[in-house]
Coordinates of C-alpha atoms and ligand atoms in Angstrom, one line a residue:
X1 CA -0.3 0.1 0.0
X2 CA 1.2 3.3 -0.8
X3 CA 0.9 6.1 2.0
X4 CA -0.7 8.7 -0.2
X5 CA -3.4 6.1 -1.5
X6 CA -4.1 4.9 1.6
X7 CA -5.6 6.8 4.7
X8 CA -3.4 7.5 7.8
X9 CA -4.6 11.0 9.3
X10 CA -1.3 11.3 11.8
X11 CA -1.0 14.3 14.0
X12 CA 1.7 15.8 16.4
X13 CA -0.7 17.0 19.1
X14 CA -2.0 14.3 21.8
X15 CA -6.0 14.6 21.8
X16 CA -7.0 16.5 24.6
X17 CA -9.9 13.9 26.5
X18 CA -6.8 11.0 26.3
X19 CA -5.2 10.1 29.6
X20 CA -3.3 7.1 29.2
X21 CA -0.9 6.3 25.7
X22 CA -2.4 4.0 23.8
X23 CA -5.2 6.3 23.2
X24 CA -3.3 9.0 22.9
X25 CA -1.2 7.2 20.1
X26 CA -3.8 5.3 18.1
X27 CA -5.1 8.6 17.7
X28 CA -2.3 10.4 17.0
X29 CA -1.3 7.6 14.6
X30 CA -4.4 7.3 12.5
X31 CA -5.7 4.1 13.8
X32 CA -8.9 5.6 14.7
X33 CA -11.3 9.1 15.6
X34 CA -13.4 9.5 17.7
X35 CA -17.8 9.6 16.5
X36 CA -19.1 10.1 20.4
X37 CA -17.9 9.8 23.4
X38 CA -16.9 6.1 23.8
X39 CA -17.8 5.3 20.1
X40 CA -14.9 4.9 17.6
X41 CA -14.4 4.7 14.0
X42 CA -11.3 2.6 13.1
X43 CA -9.6 3.6 10.3
X44 CA -7.7 1.5 7.7
X45 CA -4.2 1.1 9.8
X46 CA -6.1 0.7 12.8
X47 CA -8.6 -1.5 11.1
X48 CA -5.5 -4.1 10.1
X49 CA -4.1 -4.3 13.2
X50 CA -7.8 -5.8 14.9
X51 CA -7.9 -8.0 12.0
X52 CA -4.8 -9.8 12.6
X53 CA -5.8 -10.2 16.9
X54 CA -9.2 -11.3 15.1
X55 CA -7.1 -13.8 12.7
X56 CA -4.9 -15.1 15.5
X57 CA -8.1 -15.8 17.9
X58 CA -10.1 -17.1 14.6
X59 CA -7.1 -19.6 14.2
X60 CA -6.7 -20.7 17.8
X61 CA -10.4 -21.1 18.4
X62 CA -10.7 -23.1 15.5
X63 CA -7.7 -25.2 17.3
X64 CA -9.8 -25.8 20.4
X65 CA -12.3 -26.9 18.2
X66 CA -14.8 -24.1 18.4
X67 CA -17.5 -23.6 15.7
X68 CA -17.8 -20.0 14.1
X69 CA -21.5 -18.4 13.8
X70 CA -22.5 -14.1 13.8
X71 CA -25.4 -13.9 16.4
X72 CA -27.5 -10.7 16.1
X73 CA -26.9 -7.6 17.7
X74 CA -30.1 -7.3 18.1
X75 CA -31.8 -9.2 21.1
X76 CA -36.0 -9.5 21.7
X77 CA -36.0 -8.0 24.8
X78 CA -37.9 -11.4 26.3
X79 CA -35.0 -13.4 26.2
X80 CA -33.2 -11.1 28.5
X81 CA -36.4 -10.9 30.7
X82 CA -36.5 -15.1 30.7
X83 CA -32.9 -14.8 32.3
X84 CA -33.6 -12.3 34.3
X85 CA -30.6 -10.0 33.5
X86 CA -33.5 -7.5 32.1
X87 CA -33.2 -5.9 35.0
X88 CA -30.3 -7.5 37.0
X89 CA -27.8 -6.5 34.1
X90 CA -27.8 -2.9 34.8
X91 CA -27.8 0.3 33.6
X92 CA -25.0 -1.0 31.1
X93 CA -27.5 -2.9 29.1
X94 CA -28.6 -0.6 25.9
X95 CA -32.2 -1.0 25.3
X96 CA -34.2 0.3 22.3
X97 CA -37.5 0.3 20.9
X98 CA -39.0 -0.5 17.7
X99 CA -41.8 1.2 15.8
X100 CA -44.4 -1.7 17.9
X101 CA -42.8 -0.5 20.9
X102 CA -41.1 -4.1 21.4
X103 CA -37.8 -3.9 23.6
X104 CA -35.2 -4.9 22.2
X105 CA -31.4 -4.8 23.6
X106 CA -28.7 -4.2 22.2
X107 CA -26.5 -7.3 23.0
X108 CA -23.3 -6.4 25.6
X109 CA -22.7 -10.5 25.5
X110 CA -24.6 -13.4 24.0
X111 CA -26.0 -16.0 26.8
X112 CA -29.3 -15.6 25.6
X113 CA -29.1 -16.0 22.3
X114 CA -26.8 -19.0 22.2
X115 CA -28.6 -20.7 24.8
X116 CA -31.8 -20.2 22.7
X117 CA -30.5 -21.4 20.2
X118 CA -29.4 -24.5 21.9
X119 CA -32.5 -25.3 23.5
X120 CA -34.4 -25.2 20.3
X121 CA -31.9 -27.5 18.1
X122 CA -29.8 -29.9 20.4
X123 CA -31.9 -32.8 22.3
X124 CA -29.2 -35.5 23.0
X125 CA -26.3 -35.8 24.9
X126 CA -25.0 -37.7 21.5
X127 CA -24.4 -34.2 20.4
X128 CA -22.1 -32.9 23.3
X129 CA -19.7 -31.1 24.3
X130 CA -20.3 -28.1 21.8
X131 CA -18.2 -24.5 21.3
X132 CA -19.7 -21.9 19.6
X133 CA -17.9 -18.3 18.9
X134 CA -18.4 -15.1 17.1
X135 CA -16.3 -12.3 16.9
X136 CA -18.6 -9.2 16.5
X137 CA -19.5 -5.6 18.2
X138 CA -21.1 -5.5 21.4
X139 CA -22.4 -2.8 23.0
X140 CA -22.3 -2.1 26.5
X141 CA -23.3 1.9 27.8
X142 CA -20.4 2.4 30.6
X143 CA -21.2 4.6 33.1
X144 CA -17.8 6.0 32.1
X145 CA -16.3 5.7 28.9
X146 CA -12.8 6.3 29.1
X147 CA -9.0 5.1 27.3
X148 CA -10.4 5.4 23.9
X149 CA -11.1 1.4 23.1
X150 CA -9.9 0.1 26.6
X151 CA -13.2 1.1 28.0
X152 CA -15.4 1.7 25.2
X153 CA -19.2 1.6 24.8
X154 CA -19.3 0.4 21.0
X155 CA -15.9 -2.8 20.2
X156 CA -15.2 -6.0 19.2
X157 CA -15.4 -8.9 21.5
X158 CA -14.9 -12.7 20.5
X159 CA -17.1 -14.6 22.7
X160 CA -17.6 -17.7 22.9
X161 CA -20.1 -20.5 25.0
X162 CA -19.6 -24.0 25.5
X163 CA -22.4 -26.6 26.2
X164 CA -21.8 -30.0 28.1
X165 CA -23.3 -33.3 29.4
X166 CA -21.9 -33.0 32.5
X167 CA -18.7 -31.2 34.9
X168 CA -16.3 -33.2 33.4
X169 CA -16.4 -32.1 29.8
X170 CA -17.0 -28.3 31.1
X171 CA -13.6 -29.1 33.0
X172 CA -11.6 -29.9 29.8
X173 CA -13.1 -27.7 27.4
X174 CA -12.4 -24.8 29.9
X175 CA -8.7 -26.4 30.1
X176 CA -9.0 -26.2 26.3
X177 CA -9.9 -22.5 26.6
X178 CA -7.7 -21.5 29.0
X179 CA -4.6 -22.9 26.9
X180 CA -6.2 -21.0 23.6
X181 CA -6.3 -18.2 25.8
X182 CA -2.1 -17.9 26.6
X183 CA -1.1 -19.1 23.3
X184 CA -3.4 -16.3 21.2
X185 CA -1.8 -13.8 24.0
X186 CA 1.5 -15.3 23.3
X187 CA 0.9 -15.0 19.4
X188 CA 0.3 -11.5 19.9
X189 CA 3.7 -10.7 21.2
X190 CA 1.4 -10.1 24.8
X191 CA 3.0 -11.1 28.0
X192 CA -0.3 -11.6 29.9
X193 CA -0.8 -13.2 33.3
X194 CA -4.3 -15.4 34.2
X195 CA -5.5 -14.1 37.5
X196 CA -8.1 -15.8 39.3
X197 CA -11.3 -13.7 39.1
X198 CA -14.9 -13.2 40.2
X199 CA -17.9 -14.1 38.1
X200 CA -19.8 -10.3 38.0
X201 CA -22.6 -9.8 36.5
X202 CA -22.1 -13.0 33.7
X203 CA -22.7 -15.8 36.6
X204 CA -20.8 -19.1 37.5
X205 CA -18.1 -20.2 40.1
X206 CA -15.0 -20.6 38.8
X207 CA -13.2 -18.1 36.6
X208 CA -10.0 -16.6 35.1
X209 CA -9.1 -13.6 33.7
X210 CA -6.3 -13.1 31.8
X211 CA -4.2 -9.4 32.0
X212 CA -1.8 -7.8 30.1
X213 CA 0.3 -6.1 32.9
X214 CA 0.6 -2.2 32.5
X215 CA 1.1 0.2 35.2
X216 CA -2.1 2.0 34.5
X217 CA -4.1 -0.5 33.8
X218 CA -7.7 -0.3 35.5
X219 CA -7.7 -3.6 37.5
X220 CA -5.5 -4.2 40.7
X221 CA -3.7 -7.7 40.6
X222 CA -2.7 -9.7 44.5
X223 CA -0.1 -11.7 43.8
X224 CA 1.9 -14.0 45.6
X225 CA 5.7 -15.4 45.1
X226 CA 4.0 -18.9 45.6
X227 CA 2.2 -18.5 42.0
X228 CA -1.1 -17.5 43.5
X229 CA -2.8 -14.4 41.8
X230 CA -6.1 -13.0 41.6
X231 CA -8.1 -9.9 41.2
X232 CA -8.7 -7.8 44.2
X233 CA -12.3 -8.4 43.2
X234 CA -11.8 -12.4 42.6
X235 CA -9.1 -12.6 45.5
X236 CA -9.6 -14.7 48.8
X237 CA -7.5 -12.9 51.0
X238 CA -7.0 -13.5 54.9
X239 CA -6.5 -10.5 57.0
X240 CA -3.5 -10.6 59.2
X241 CA -4.8 -11.0 62.8
X242 CA -5.7 -8.1 64.9
X243 CA -7.1 -8.6 68.6
X244 CA -6.8 -6.5 71.4
X245 CA -5.6 -7.7 75.3
X246 CA -8.5 -5.8 77.1
X247 CA -11.1 -6.6 79.7
X248 CA -14.2 -6.1 78.3
X249 CA -16.0 -2.7 79.8
X250 CA -19.4 -1.4 80.1
X251 CA -21.3 -0.3 77.0
X252 CA -21.3 3.4 76.9
X253 CA -23.5 5.8 74.6
X254 CA -21.8 9.1 73.3
X255 CA -22.8 12.0 71.6
X256 CA -21.3 12.6 68.0
X257 CA -22.5 14.9 66.5
X258 CA -22.1 16.0 62.9
X259 CA -19.7 12.7 62.9
X260 CA -21.0 9.6 60.8
X261 CA -18.4 8.4 58.2
X262 CA -15.0 6.5 59.7
X263 CA -12.6 9.3 59.3
X264 CA -15.3 11.7 61.5
X265 CA -16.2 9.6 64.1
X266 CA -12.6 7.9 64.7
X267 CA -11.2 11.3 65.1
X268 CA -14.2 12.7 66.9
X269 CA -13.3 9.8 69.8
X270 CA -9.7 9.6 68.9
X271 CA -9.6 5.4 68.3
X272 CA -7.9 4.2 65.7
X273 CA -10.4 2.5 62.7
X274 CA -9.2 -1.1 63.7
X275 CA -11.4 -0.3 66.6
X276 CA -14.5 1.0 64.8
X277 CA -17.1 -1.9 63.1
X278 CA -19.0 -0.4 60.2
X279 CA -22.5 -1.4 59.9
X280 CA -23.5 -1.4 56.3
X281 CA -27.3 -2.0 55.5
X282 CA -28.0 -4.0 52.2
X283 CA -31.2 -4.7 49.8
X284 CA -30.6 -8.3 48.6
X285 CA -33.4 -9.1 46.6
X286 CA -36.1 -8.8 48.8
X287 CA -34.5 -8.4 52.2
X288 CA -32.5 -6.1 54.0
X289 CA -29.4 -7.7 55.4
X290 CA -26.8 -5.7 57.9
X291 CA -22.8 -6.6 56.9
X292 CA -20.3 -5.4 59.9
X293 CA -16.8 -5.2 58.8
X294 CA -13.7 -3.8 60.6
X295 CA -13.4 0.6 60.2
X296 CA -10.3 0.0 57.8
X297 CA -11.9 -2.2 55.4
X298 CA -14.1 -2.2 52.8
X299 CA -17.1 -4.8 52.2
X300 CA -16.5 -7.0 48.8
X301 CA -20.0 -7.1 47.4
X302 CA -19.9 -10.2 45.1
X303 CA -18.8 -11.6 48.1
X304 CA -21.6 -10.7 50.5
X305 CA -24.0 -11.4 46.8
X306 CA -22.7 -15.0 46.5
X307 CA -22.8 -15.4 50.7
X308 CA -26.9 -14.6 50.7
X309 CA -27.7 -16.2 47.3
X310 CA -29.2 -13.0 45.8
X311 CA -29.8 -11.6 42.5
X312 CA -29.4 -8.3 43.1
X313 CA -27.4 -6.6 46.2
X314 CA -27.8 -2.9 46.8
X315 CA -27.0 -0.6 49.2
X316 CA -30.2 0.1 51.0
X317 CA -31.4 3.5 50.8
X318 CA -31.3 6.1 52.9
X319 CA -35.3 5.9 53.7
X320 CA -34.5 1.8 54.4
X321 CA -31.4 3.1 56.7
X322 CA -34.1 4.8 58.9
X323 CA -36.9 2.5 58.6
X324 CA -34.6 -0.4 59.9
X325 CA -32.4 1.2 62.5
X326 CA -34.4 4.4 63.3
X327 CA -31.3 6.3 62.8
X328 CA -30.3 8.4 59.7
X329 CA -27.3 7.2 57.3
X330 CA -23.9 6.9 59.5
X331 CA -25.4 6.3 62.6
X332 CA -26.4 2.3 62.1
X333 CA -24.8 -0.1 64.7
X334 CA -25.6 -3.7 65.5
X335 CA -27.2 -3.4 68.8
X336 CA -30.6 -3.6 69.2
X337 CA -31.1 -3.8 65.1
X338 CA -33.9 -5.8 64.7
X339 CA -35.3 -7.9 61.8
X340 CA -32.7 -8.0 60.1
X341 CA -30.0 -10.7 59.3
X342 CA -26.6 -10.1 60.8
X343 CA -23.7 -10.6 59.1
X344 CA -20.2 -10.5 59.8
X345 CA -16.6 -10.3 57.9
X346 CA -13.4 -12.1 59.9
X347 CA -12.0 -9.1 60.7
X348 CA -13.8 -8.7 63.6
X349 CA -13.0 -11.9 65.2
X350 CA -10.3 -10.4 68.5
X351 CA -12.2 -7.0 69.0
X352 CA -12.9 -5.9 72.0
X353 CA -14.6 -2.5 73.1
X354 CA -15.1 -1.7 69.7
X355 CA -16.8 1.7 68.7
X356 CA -20.5 0.9 67.0
X357 CA -23.5 3.3 65.7
X358 CA -26.1 4.0 68.1
X359 CA -28.7 3.3 65.5
X360 CA -29.8 6.9 67.2
X361 CA -28.9 10.3 65.5
X362 CA -25.7 11.8 66.1
X363 CA -24.2 9.1 68.2
X364 CA -22.4 5.9 69.2
X365 CA -21.6 2.9 71.5
X366 CA -18.4 2.9 73.1
X367 CA -17.2 -0.6 74.6
X368 CA -19.4 -2.5 72.4
X369 CA -19.0 -6.4 73.0
X370 CA -20.2 -9.4 71.1
X371 CA -21.6 -12.0 72.1
X372 CA -22.6 -9.5 75.3
X373 CA -24.2 -6.9 73.5
X374 CA -25.4 -8.4 69.9
X375 CA -25.3 -11.8 68.4
X376 CA -24.2 -12.3 65.1
X377 CA -25.5 -14.7 62.8
X378 CA -22.4 -15.9 60.5
X379 CA -18.7 -15.4 60.2
X380 CA -17.4 -15.2 57.0
X381 CA -15.1 -14.0 54.6
X382 CA -16.6 -10.7 53.3
X383 CA -13.8 -8.0 52.8
X384 CA -12.5 -6.7 49.7
X385 CA -8.8 -8.4 49.7
X386 CA -5.9 -5.6 49.5
X387 CA -2.2 -5.8 49.6
X388 CA -0.8 -6.9 52.9
X389 CA -3.2 -9.4 53.5
X390 CA -2.1 -13.2 53.2
X391 CA -2.0 -15.4 50.5
X392 CA -4.8 -17.8 50.7
X393 CA -2.3 -20.9 49.8
X394 CA 0.6 -20.2 51.6
X395 CA 0.1 -17.3 54.2
X396 CA 2.8 -15.1 52.8
X397 CA 1.9 -11.1 52.1
X398 CA 0.4 -10.4 48.6
X399 CA 1.6 -7.7 46.7
X400 CA -0.3 -5.7 44.3
X401 CA -0.2 -5.0 40.7
X402 CA -2.1 -3.3 37.5
X403 CA -3.1 -4.5 34.8
X404 CA -5.6 -4.9 31.6
X405 CA -8.2 -7.3 31.8
X406 CA -7.7 -8.5 28.1
X407 CA -9.9 -11.9 28.5
X408 CA -12.1 -13.9 30.7
X409 CA -13.2 -17.1 30.9
X410 CA -16.0 -18.5 33.1
X411 CA -17.1 -22.2 33.8
X412 CA -20.8 -20.8 34.1
X413 CA -22.6 -24.3 35.4
X414 CA -26.5 -23.9 34.3
X415 CA -27.3 -20.3 35.4
X416 CA -28.6 -20.0 32.1
X417 CA -30.3 -23.2 31.0
X418 CA -32.0 -23.4 34.3
X419 CA -33.4 -19.9 33.8
X420 CA -34.0 -20.5 30.4
X421 CA -35.4 -24.0 30.3
X422 CA -32.2 -25.5 28.3
X423 CA -32.6 -28.7 28.5
X424 CA -31.6 -32.2 26.6
X425 CA -31.4 -36.0 27.2
X426 CA -29.0 -37.4 29.0
X427 CA -27.7 -41.3 28.4
X428 CA -30.8 -42.7 30.9
X429 CA -33.2 -40.5 29.1
X430 CA -33.7 -37.8 32.1
X431 CA -34.0 -34.6 31.1
X432 CA -31.4 -32.0 32.5
X433 CA -30.3 -28.2 31.8
X434 CA -26.9 -28.4 30.0
X435 CA -23.7 -27.2 31.9
X436 CA -22.1 -24.1 30.1
X437 CA -19.1 -22.5 29.9
X438 CA -18.7 -18.9 28.5
X439 CA -15.3 -17.3 27.1
X440 CA -14.1 -13.3 26.0
X441 CA -11.6 -11.7 24.4
X442 CA -11.9 -8.1 23.9
X443 CA -10.5 -7.6 20.6
X444 CA -9.9 -4.2 20.1
X445 CA -9.2 -3.3 24.2
X446 CA -6.3 -6.1 23.5
X447 CA -4.8 -3.7 20.1
X448 CA -5.1 -1.2 22.3
X449 CA -3.2 -3.4 25.4
X450 CA -0.4 -4.2 23.0
X451 CA 0.3 -0.2 22.7
X452 CA 0.1 0.1 26.3
X453 CA 3.1 -2.3 26.2
X454 CA 5.0 -1.5 23.6
X455 CA 5.4 1.9 22.7
X456 CA 8.3 4.6 23.2
X457 CA 8.5 8.6 23.2
X458 CA 8.0 7.9 19.5
X459 CA 5.2 6.3 19.2
X460 CA 4.4 3.0 18.8
X461 CA 6.8 -0.5 18.3
X462 CA 4.1 -2.7 17.3
X463 CA 4.5 -7.1 18.0
X464 CA 5.0 -7.9 13.6
X465 CA 2.1 -10.1 14.4
X466 CA 0.1 -7.8 14.7
X467 CA 1.8 -4.9 13.2
X468 CA -0.8 -3.6 10.4
X469 CA 2.3 -3.9 8.1
X470 CA 5.3 -5.6 8.7
X471 CA 7.7 -3.3 6.7
X472 CA 7.2 0.5 5.9
X473 CA 9.3 1.1 2.6
X474 CA 10.9 5.0 3.0
X475 CA 12.5 6.5 -0.1
X476 CA 14.0 9.9 1.1
X477 CA 13.3 12.1 -1.8
X478 CA 11.0 11.1 -4.1
X479 CA 12.1 13.7 -6.9
X480 CA 15.1 11.7 -7.2
X481 CA 14.3 8.7 -9.8
X482 CA 17.1 6.1 -9.1
X483 CA 15.6 6.5 -5.2
X484 CA 11.8 6.1 -6.2
X485 CA 12.8 3.7 -9.0
X486 CA 14.8 1.2 -6.5
X487 CA 11.6 1.2 -3.6
X488 CA 9.4 0.5 -6.4
X489 CA 11.6 -2.3 -7.2
X490 CA 11.7 -3.5 -3.4
X491 CA 8.2 -2.6 -3.0
X492 CA 7.2 -5.1 -6.2
X493 CA 9.7 -7.9 -5.0
X494 CA 8.6 -7.8 -1.4
X495 CA 4.9 -8.0 -2.1
X496 CA 5.6 -10.8 -4.3
X497 CA 7.4 -12.2 -1.5
X498 CA 3.7 -12.0 0.2
X499 CA 5.6 -9.7 2.8
X500 CA 3.0 -6.6 4.1
X501 CA 4.4 -3.2 3.1
X502 CA 3.9 0.2 3.4
X503 CA 5.5 2.7 1.0
X504 CA 5.9 6.4 2.2
X505 CA 5.7 7.7 -1.3
X506 CA 4.6 11.2 -0.1
X507 CA 6.8 14.2 -0.9
X508 CA 7.8 15.4 2.3
X509 CA 11.1 16.1 4.3
X510 CA 12.9 13.1 5.7
X511 CA 12.7 14.0 8.9
X512 CA 8.8 14.0 8.9
X513 CA 8.7 10.8 7.4
X514 CA 10.8 9.4 10.3
X515 CA 9.4 10.9 12.6
X516 CA 5.5 9.7 11.6
X517 CA 7.6 6.0 10.8
X518 CA 8.1 5.6 14.2
X519 CA 4.9 7.2 15.6
X520 CA 2.6 4.3 13.5
X521 CA 5.7 1.8 14.6
X522 CA 5.9 -0.5 11.3
X523 CA 8.7 -3.4 12.8
X524 CA 10.9 -2.8 10.2
X525 CA 12.1 0.3 8.1
X526 CA 13.3 0.2 4.8
X527 CA 15.6 3.6 4.0
X528 CA 16.2 4.3 0.2
X529 CA 18.4 7.3 0.0
X530 CA 20.8 9.0 -2.7
X531 CA 23.8 8.8 -0.1
X532 CA 23.4 5.1 0.1
X533 CA 22.5 4.1 -3.4
X534 CA 25.5 5.7 -4.5
X535 CA 27.5 3.1 -2.2
X536 CA 24.9 0.6 -3.3
X537 CA 22.6 0.3 -0.1
X538 CA 19.7 0.5 1.4
X539 CA 19.5 1.2 5.5
X540 CA 17.4 -1.4 7.0
X541 CA 16.6 -0.8 10.9
X542 CA 14.3 -2.0 13.0
X543 CA 11.5 -0.3 15.2
X544 CA 12.1 -1.0 18.4
X545 CA 16.1 -0.8 17.9
X546 CA 18.8 2.6 17.4
X547 CA 20.9 0.6 15.3
X548 CA 20.5 1.0 11.1
X549 CA 22.2 -1.8 9.4
X550 CA 23.3 -0.8 5.9
X551 CA 23.1 -3.7 3.9
X552 CA 23.6 -4.5 0.0
X553 CA 20.6 -3.3 -2.3
X554 CA 20.9 -6.8 -4.3
X555 CA 20.6 -8.4 -1.0
X556 CA 17.8 -6.3 0.5
X557 CA 15.3 -8.7 -0.3
X558 CA 16.6 -11.9 1.1
X559 CA 17.8 -9.9 4.4
X560 CA 14.3 -8.6 5.0
X561 CA 12.5 -11.9 4.4
X562 CA 15.0 -13.7 6.9
X563 CA 14.8 -11.1 9.5
X564 CA 10.9 -11.3 9.5
X565 CA 11.2 -14.7 9.5
X566 CA 13.0 -13.9 12.6
X567 CA 10.7 -11.8 14.3
X568 CA 7.7 -14.1 13.6
X569 CA 9.4 -17.3 15.0
X570 CA 10.9 -15.3 18.0
X571 CA 7.1 -14.3 18.6
X572 CA 5.0 -17.7 17.4
X573 CA 7.8 -20.1 17.8
X574 CA 6.4 -21.4 21.2
X575 CA 3.0 -21.1 20.5
X576 CA 4.1 -23.0 16.8
X577 CA 5.8 -26.1 18.3
X578 CA 2.9 -26.8 20.9
Ligands
ATP1 P1 -14.9 -5.0 32.6 O1 -14.6 -5.6 33.9 O2 -13.2 -4.7 32.4 O3 -15.4 -3.8 32.4 P2 -16.0 -7.4 31.8 O4 -15.3 -8.4 32.9 O5 -17.4 -6.8 32.2 O6 -14.8 -6.1 31.6 P3 -16.2 -9.8 30.1 O7 -17.8 -9.3 30.2 O8 -15.7 -10.5 30.6 O9 -15.4 -8.0 30.7 O10 -15.9 -9.5 28.6 C1 -15.2 -9.9 27.6 C2 -13.9 -8.6 27.6 O11 -14.1 -8.1 27.0 C3 -13.0 -8.3 28.5 O12 -11.9 -9.1 29.3 C4 -12.5 -6.9 28.1 O13 -11.2 -7.7 27.2 C5 -13.4 -7.1 27.0 N1 -14.5 -5.4 27.2 C6 -15.3 -5.6 28.6 N2 -15.8 -4.2 28.1 C7 -15.4 -3.8 27.2 C8 -15.3 -2.0 27.1 N3 -16.2 -1.6 27.7 N4 -14.4 -1.4 26.1 C9 -13.3 -2.7 25.4 N5 -13.4 -3.9 25.8 C10 -14.1 -4.6 26.4
MG2 MG1 -14.4 -9.9 32.4

């Protein structure tokens, strides 16, 4: 492709709203343009990188035995009603109405649609297991679209779904997908870490996220030298023990005017936050539950939701809090709290003489002790993990890193097949719900993550396997006949050899073209100029190196082909051998 015949609108300036480097570079290098918040047009150069990632994903999905199909973007609302997610998915579900006032959703994920397909067409265990995948545009009305295509409202995802007659079969496919994911990211040149995660709104029990480590990634990963790694939400950490050696003192009520946050109360009473119990009221489907936790820690709502087996968990409203506790927000406490279940995080174990809300406006209780002053229905692990907590596998402290979630795999079990009555007949003629798995990769997010991982101050440094082009031919002075003739000839011969080439045939200053070459980050650059040609040479450079190789003009083709092969196999070799 000749630069003058394609469309690569490069820019010197960073877009003002861009916070992360990949977003800045994707706009500056002419890979994409914003249409509206979280919605982008992928320009020719960007689309080529996206297609490269898609192709790797496709090859590995096929190899893992998944079948490609393409499901609709427009989903009838009734399907989402059936699974219960019309209400539960939340505001991210983009809802639209047709001319007959029928409800539809724009697909953020496709469990409902695929489950509907299978329940209508697969009756016997003999057809199982089955795995389907698609690569398609998804819609999620993100509350805060940001970081360009990293958190967009419209983005490209590969989603796959597997159907099984038993757990063992699901385990096998899950493992196969896990391996396919490792190969996909490796073939994209990315270094990723699989971590244990929380299953969020998708549901299910076992789940892993694949993370690209990056300092400004949105996800926090807690890991241990023993190999344990999990997202903050998914980690099952242990809180370092803290116990107070004191005799129980008599319970006392104190006025705490204006103090309702943990900071305000602990400052007012001059106590450590560890000696306060937070009492948080949640609406858990149709009941209210009080969750207790030590004052210096936060609750992991996903753990509460799972522990109470509720579909929808929300903080109680100020009105509900007033109704249940008799006091406004900030003064709730476990003593005398009637008619609600009281569950506690394990961080409370060992505490004596603690501060709690008095269930009375502007008042707290001090020297509260349990079970003397109140009873706890159950002690569970409900806290949000944090660095410094202890590893659940070996007991050493966990450390924190940041990452970008590029993919996630889930064992769903029968969550969707039960609610949507999707069943098959087993060997003994029994009617059973399908056991399911689902497996997503953010294609466009992966492209952005690759740029986060590979760039320098000059621009992008594409891994060769996902680069929009493998080689950039850069004739220095397009008015010089010999230069342009040589460049054209190299372009032709190397294209015939199967290479993907961009030729910068623009009539621009050399410095300007070099800057753009660095910005768009094509892995190999072949510079053709009058001076070198006089010596019968052309100049070859890897984008990631500073070194410029002067090579004989007549050996250029062989050299470039060899170097590209070497670059590719450095990334692909490991996976190709398997
Ligand atoms: P997140 O926690 O980042 O919101 P998620 O866990 O909701 O993502 P999944 O449902 O697991 O996402 O979707 C599969 C993949 O799709 C994710 O691993 C991610 O790579 C990608 N993805 C999800 N949401 C977005 C988005 N808003 N923009 C771009 N890619 C996304
Ligand atoms: Mg996810």
